[in-house]
CSV table of C-alpha atoms in Angstrom, one decimal:
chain,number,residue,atom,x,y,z
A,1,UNK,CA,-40.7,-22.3,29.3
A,2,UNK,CA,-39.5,-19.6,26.9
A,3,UNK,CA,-35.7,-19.3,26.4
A,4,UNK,CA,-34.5,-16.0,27.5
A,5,UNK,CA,-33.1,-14.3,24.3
A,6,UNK,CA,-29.4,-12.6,24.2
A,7,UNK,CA,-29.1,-9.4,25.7
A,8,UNK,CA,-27.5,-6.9,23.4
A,9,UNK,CA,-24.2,-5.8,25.1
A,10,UNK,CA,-23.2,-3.5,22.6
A,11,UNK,CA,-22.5,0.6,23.4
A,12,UNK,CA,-25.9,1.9,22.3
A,13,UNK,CA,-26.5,5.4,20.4
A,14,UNK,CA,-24.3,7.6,21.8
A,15,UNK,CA,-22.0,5.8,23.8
A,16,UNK,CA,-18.9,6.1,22.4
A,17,UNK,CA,-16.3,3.2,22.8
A,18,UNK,CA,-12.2,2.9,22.0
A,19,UNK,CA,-10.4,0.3,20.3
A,20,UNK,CA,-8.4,-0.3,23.2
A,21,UNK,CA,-11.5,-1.4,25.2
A,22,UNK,CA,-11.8,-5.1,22.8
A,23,UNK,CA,-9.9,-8.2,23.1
A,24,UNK,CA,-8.7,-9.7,19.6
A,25,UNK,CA,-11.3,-11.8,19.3
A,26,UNK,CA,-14.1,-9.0,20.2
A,27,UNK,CA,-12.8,-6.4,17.9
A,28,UNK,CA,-12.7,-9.5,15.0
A,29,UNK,CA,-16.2,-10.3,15.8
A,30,UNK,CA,-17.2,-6.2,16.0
A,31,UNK,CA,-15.6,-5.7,12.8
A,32,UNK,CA,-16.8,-8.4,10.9
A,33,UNK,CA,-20.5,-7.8,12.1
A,34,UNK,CA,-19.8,-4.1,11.0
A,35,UNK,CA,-18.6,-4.9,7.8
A,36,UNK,CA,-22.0,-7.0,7.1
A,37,UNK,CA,-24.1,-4.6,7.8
A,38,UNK,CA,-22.9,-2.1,4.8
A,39,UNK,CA,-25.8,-0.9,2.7
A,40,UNK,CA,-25.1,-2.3,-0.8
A,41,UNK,CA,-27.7,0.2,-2.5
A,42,UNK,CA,-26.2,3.1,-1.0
A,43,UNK,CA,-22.9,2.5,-2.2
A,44,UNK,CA,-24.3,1.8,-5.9
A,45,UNK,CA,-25.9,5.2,-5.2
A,46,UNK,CA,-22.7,7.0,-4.4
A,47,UNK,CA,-21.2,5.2,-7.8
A,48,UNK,CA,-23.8,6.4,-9.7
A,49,UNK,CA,-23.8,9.9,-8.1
A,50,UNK,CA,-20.0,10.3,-8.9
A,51,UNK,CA,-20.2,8.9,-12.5
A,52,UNK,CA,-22.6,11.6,-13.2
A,53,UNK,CA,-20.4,14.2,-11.9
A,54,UNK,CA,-17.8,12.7,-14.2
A,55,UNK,CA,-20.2,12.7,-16.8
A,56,UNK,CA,-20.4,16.6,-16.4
A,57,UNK,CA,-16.8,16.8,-15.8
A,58,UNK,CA,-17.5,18.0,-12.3
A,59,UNK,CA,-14.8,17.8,-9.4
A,60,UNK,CA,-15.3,15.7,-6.2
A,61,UNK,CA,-14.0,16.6,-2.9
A,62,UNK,CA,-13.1,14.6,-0.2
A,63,UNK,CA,-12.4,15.5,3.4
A,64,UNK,CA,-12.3,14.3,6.6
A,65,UNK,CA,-10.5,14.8,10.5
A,66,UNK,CA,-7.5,12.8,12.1
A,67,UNK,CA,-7.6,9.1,10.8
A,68,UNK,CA,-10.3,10.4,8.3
A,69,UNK,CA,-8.6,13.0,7.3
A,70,UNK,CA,-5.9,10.1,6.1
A,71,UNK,CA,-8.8,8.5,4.5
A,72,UNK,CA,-9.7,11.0,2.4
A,73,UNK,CA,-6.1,11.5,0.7
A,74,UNK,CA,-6.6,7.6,0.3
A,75,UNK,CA,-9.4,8.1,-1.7
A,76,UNK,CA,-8.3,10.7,-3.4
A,77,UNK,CA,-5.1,8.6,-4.4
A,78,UNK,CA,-7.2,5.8,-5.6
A,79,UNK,CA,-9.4,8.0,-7.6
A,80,UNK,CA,-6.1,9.3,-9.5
A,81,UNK,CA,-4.8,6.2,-10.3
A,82,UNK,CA,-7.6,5.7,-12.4
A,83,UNK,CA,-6.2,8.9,-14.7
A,84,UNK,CA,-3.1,7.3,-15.7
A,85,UNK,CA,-5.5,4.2,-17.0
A,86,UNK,CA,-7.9,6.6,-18.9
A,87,UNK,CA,-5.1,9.2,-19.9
A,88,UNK,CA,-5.8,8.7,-23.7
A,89,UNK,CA,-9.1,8.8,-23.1
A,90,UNK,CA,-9.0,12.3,-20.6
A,91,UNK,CA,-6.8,13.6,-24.0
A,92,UNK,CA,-8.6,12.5,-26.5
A,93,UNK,CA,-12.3,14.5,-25.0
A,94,UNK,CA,-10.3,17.3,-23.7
A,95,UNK,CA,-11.5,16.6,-20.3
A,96,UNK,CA,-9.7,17.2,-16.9
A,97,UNK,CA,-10.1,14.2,-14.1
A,98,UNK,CA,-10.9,16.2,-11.1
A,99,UNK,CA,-10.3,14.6,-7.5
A,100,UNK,CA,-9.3,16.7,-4.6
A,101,UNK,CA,-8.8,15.9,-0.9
A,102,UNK,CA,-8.9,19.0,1.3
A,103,UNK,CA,-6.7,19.4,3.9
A,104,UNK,CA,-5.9,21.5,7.3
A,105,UNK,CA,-3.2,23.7,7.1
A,106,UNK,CA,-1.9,26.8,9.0
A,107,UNK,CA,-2.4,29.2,6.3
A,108,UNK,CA,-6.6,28.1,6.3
A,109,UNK,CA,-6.8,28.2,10.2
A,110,UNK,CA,-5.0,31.4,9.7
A,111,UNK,CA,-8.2,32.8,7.0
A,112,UNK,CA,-10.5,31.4,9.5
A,113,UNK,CA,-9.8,33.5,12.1
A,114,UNK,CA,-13.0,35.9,13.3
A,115,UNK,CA,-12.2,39.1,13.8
A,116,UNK,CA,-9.2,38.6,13.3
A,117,UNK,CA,-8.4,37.5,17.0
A,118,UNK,CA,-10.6,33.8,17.7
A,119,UNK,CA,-9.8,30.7,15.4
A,120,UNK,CA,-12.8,29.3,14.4
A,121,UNK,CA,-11.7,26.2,12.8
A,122,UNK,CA,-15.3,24.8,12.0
A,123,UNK,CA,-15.0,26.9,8.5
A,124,UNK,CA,-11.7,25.6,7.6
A,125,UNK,CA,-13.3,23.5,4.6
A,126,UNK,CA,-15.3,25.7,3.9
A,127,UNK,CA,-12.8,28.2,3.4
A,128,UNK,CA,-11.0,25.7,0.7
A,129,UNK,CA,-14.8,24.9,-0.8
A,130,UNK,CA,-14.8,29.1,-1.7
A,131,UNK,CA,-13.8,29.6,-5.0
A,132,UNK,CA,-13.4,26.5,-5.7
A,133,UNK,CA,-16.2,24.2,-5.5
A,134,UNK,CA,-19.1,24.7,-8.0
A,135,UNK,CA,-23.1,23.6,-7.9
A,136,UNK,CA,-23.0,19.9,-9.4
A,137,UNK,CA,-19.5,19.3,-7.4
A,138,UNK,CA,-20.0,16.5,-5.1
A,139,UNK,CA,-18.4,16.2,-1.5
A,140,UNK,CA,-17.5,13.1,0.5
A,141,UNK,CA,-17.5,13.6,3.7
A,142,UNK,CA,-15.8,10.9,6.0
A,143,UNK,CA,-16.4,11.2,9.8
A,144,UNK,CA,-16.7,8.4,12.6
A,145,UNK,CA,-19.5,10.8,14.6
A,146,UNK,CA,-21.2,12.7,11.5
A,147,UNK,CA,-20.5,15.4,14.4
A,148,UNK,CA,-17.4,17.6,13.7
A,149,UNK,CA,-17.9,20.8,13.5
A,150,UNK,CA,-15.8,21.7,10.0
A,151,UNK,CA,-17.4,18.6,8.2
A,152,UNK,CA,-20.8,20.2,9.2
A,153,UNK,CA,-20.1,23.3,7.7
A,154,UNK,CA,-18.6,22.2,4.9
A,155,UNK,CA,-21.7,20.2,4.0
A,156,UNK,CA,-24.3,22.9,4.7
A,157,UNK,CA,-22.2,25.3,2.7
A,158,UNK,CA,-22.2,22.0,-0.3
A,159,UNK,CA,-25.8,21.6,0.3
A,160,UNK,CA,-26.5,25.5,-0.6
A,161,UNK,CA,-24.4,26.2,-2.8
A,162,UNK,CA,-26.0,22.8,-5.1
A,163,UNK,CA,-23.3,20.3,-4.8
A,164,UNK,CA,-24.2,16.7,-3.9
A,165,UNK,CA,-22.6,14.7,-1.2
A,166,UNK,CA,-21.9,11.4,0.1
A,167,UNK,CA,-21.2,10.7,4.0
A,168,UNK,CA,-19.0,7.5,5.2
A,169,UNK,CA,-20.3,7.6,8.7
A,170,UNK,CA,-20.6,5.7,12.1
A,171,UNK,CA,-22.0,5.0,15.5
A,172,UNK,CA,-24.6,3.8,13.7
A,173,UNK,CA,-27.0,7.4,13.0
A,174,UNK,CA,-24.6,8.8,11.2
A,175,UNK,CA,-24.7,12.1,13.6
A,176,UNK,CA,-26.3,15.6,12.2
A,177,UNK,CA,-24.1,14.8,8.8
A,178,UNK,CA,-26.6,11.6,8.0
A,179,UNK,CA,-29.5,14.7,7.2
A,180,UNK,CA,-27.0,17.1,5.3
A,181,UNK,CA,-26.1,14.6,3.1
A,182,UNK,CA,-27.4,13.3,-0.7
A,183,UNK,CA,-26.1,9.6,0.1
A,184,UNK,CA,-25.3,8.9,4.0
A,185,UNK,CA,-23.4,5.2,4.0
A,186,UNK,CA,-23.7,4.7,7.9
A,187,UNK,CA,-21.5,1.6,9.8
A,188,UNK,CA,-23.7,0.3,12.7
A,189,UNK,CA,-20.6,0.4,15.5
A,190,UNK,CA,-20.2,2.8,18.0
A,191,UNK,CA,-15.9,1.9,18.4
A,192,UNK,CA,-13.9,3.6,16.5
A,193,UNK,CA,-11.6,1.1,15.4
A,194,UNK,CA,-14.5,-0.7,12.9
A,195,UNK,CA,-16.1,1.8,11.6
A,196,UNK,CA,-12.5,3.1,10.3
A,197,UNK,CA,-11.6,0.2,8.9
A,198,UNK,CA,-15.0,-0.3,7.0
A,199,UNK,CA,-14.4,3.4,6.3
A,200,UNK,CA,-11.7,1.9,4.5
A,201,UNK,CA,-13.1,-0.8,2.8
A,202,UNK,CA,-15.8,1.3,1.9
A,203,UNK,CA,-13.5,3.9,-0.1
A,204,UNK,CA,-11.8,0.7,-1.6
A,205,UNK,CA,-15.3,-0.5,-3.2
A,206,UNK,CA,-16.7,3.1,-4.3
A,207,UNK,CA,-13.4,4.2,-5.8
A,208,UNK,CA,-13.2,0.0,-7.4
A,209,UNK,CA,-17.1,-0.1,-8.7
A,210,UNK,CA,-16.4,3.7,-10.2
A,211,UNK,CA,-13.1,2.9,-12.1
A,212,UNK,CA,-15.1,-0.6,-13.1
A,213,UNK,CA,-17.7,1.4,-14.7
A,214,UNK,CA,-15.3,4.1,-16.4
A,215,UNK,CA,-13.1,1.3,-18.3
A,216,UNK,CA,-15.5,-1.3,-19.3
A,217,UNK,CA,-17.9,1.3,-20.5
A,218,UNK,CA,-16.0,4.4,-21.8
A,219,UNK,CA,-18.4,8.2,-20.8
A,220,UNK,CA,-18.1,10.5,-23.4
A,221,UNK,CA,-19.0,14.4,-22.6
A,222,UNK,CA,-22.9,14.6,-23.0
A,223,UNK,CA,-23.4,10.7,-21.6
A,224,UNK,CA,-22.7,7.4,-22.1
């Protein structure tokens, strides 16, 4: 007689579940399991894709909606701190750290209106991205779904324009910003609550391996 195995009770693809929907223990367990199933390779690739925009004094931008949008000013903070450890160094090659976290204000959902009557937030970001961003930039995008309209745009307008991005993502595809993306890092949950909190974690080990790499071996202009 064969033993039945565990059906997988888990939301699957596309449906979408709250925090509020887990006991203690369950959201433990769904965290935990969501944390274990971070792709270690990708995040060396996001490293290595933001040590070579260093490298060619590039500038990273970070955005992000609601609690993301809060994540991305997280990363960009812990990006800074690592200029007030390399300030000598910054000085000493001339060189500019360059981290910024875009944000939504009235004055960009005011330049995104069309025809001057409807809003269309989706180019928010991209409105900030013109005139400032650069081919070689790189863009984290960090979005639960991989669905919101604005980080969409933002990454198709990175992706012709030649930036390079990286994607903290969820419900475990990664949504339509998985395929605009250079490095997609994808949780496998479909509740919102993990896949921020890895969100979190993740930023905390990209921004940690980066500064790692920056101190114990010093980039010059040109290289290492």
């Amino acid at each position: 007689m064969t033993t039945p195995k565990n059906k997988d009770t888990r939301p699957q693809v596309g449906e979408e579940t709250q925090s509020y929907t887990l006991s203690f223990e369950d959201y433990l367990a769904e965290l935990t399991r969501s944390l274990g199933t971070i792709n270690k390779e990708r995040i060396n690739q996001a490293i290595d894709i933001l040590i070579q925009a260093y490298i060619d004094d590039k500038t990273i931008f970070i955005f992000g909606n609601g609690g993301s949008l809060a994540a991305a000013h997280h990363m960009a903070t812990d990006f800074m701190e690592l200029s007030l450890k390399i300030k000598d160094q910054l000085k000493n090659q001339g060189r500019e750290y360059k981290v910024r976290a875009l944000s939504l204000t009235p004055e960009l959902f005011s330049y995104a209106l069309d025809d001057g009557e409807n809003p269309d937030w989706a180019q928010s970001f991209v409105m900030e991205l013109k005139g400032r961003m650069q081919s070689g930039d790189v863009l984290i995008a960090i979005s639960g779904s991989g669905e919101s309209p604005d980080v969409l745009r933002a990454l198709e307008y990175g992706r012709d324009h030649g930036a390079k991005s990286i994607g903290l993502l969820g419900f475990r595809t990664g949504g339509k910003a998985a395929e605009l993306v250079t490095c997609p890092i994808v949780v496998d949950s479909n509740n919102y609550g993990p896949i921020e909190d890895t969100h979190s974690a993740l930023l905390h080990m990209i921004t940690g391996g980066f500064k790692r790499r920056i101190i114990e071996q010093p980039i010059s202009k040109g290289g290492i």
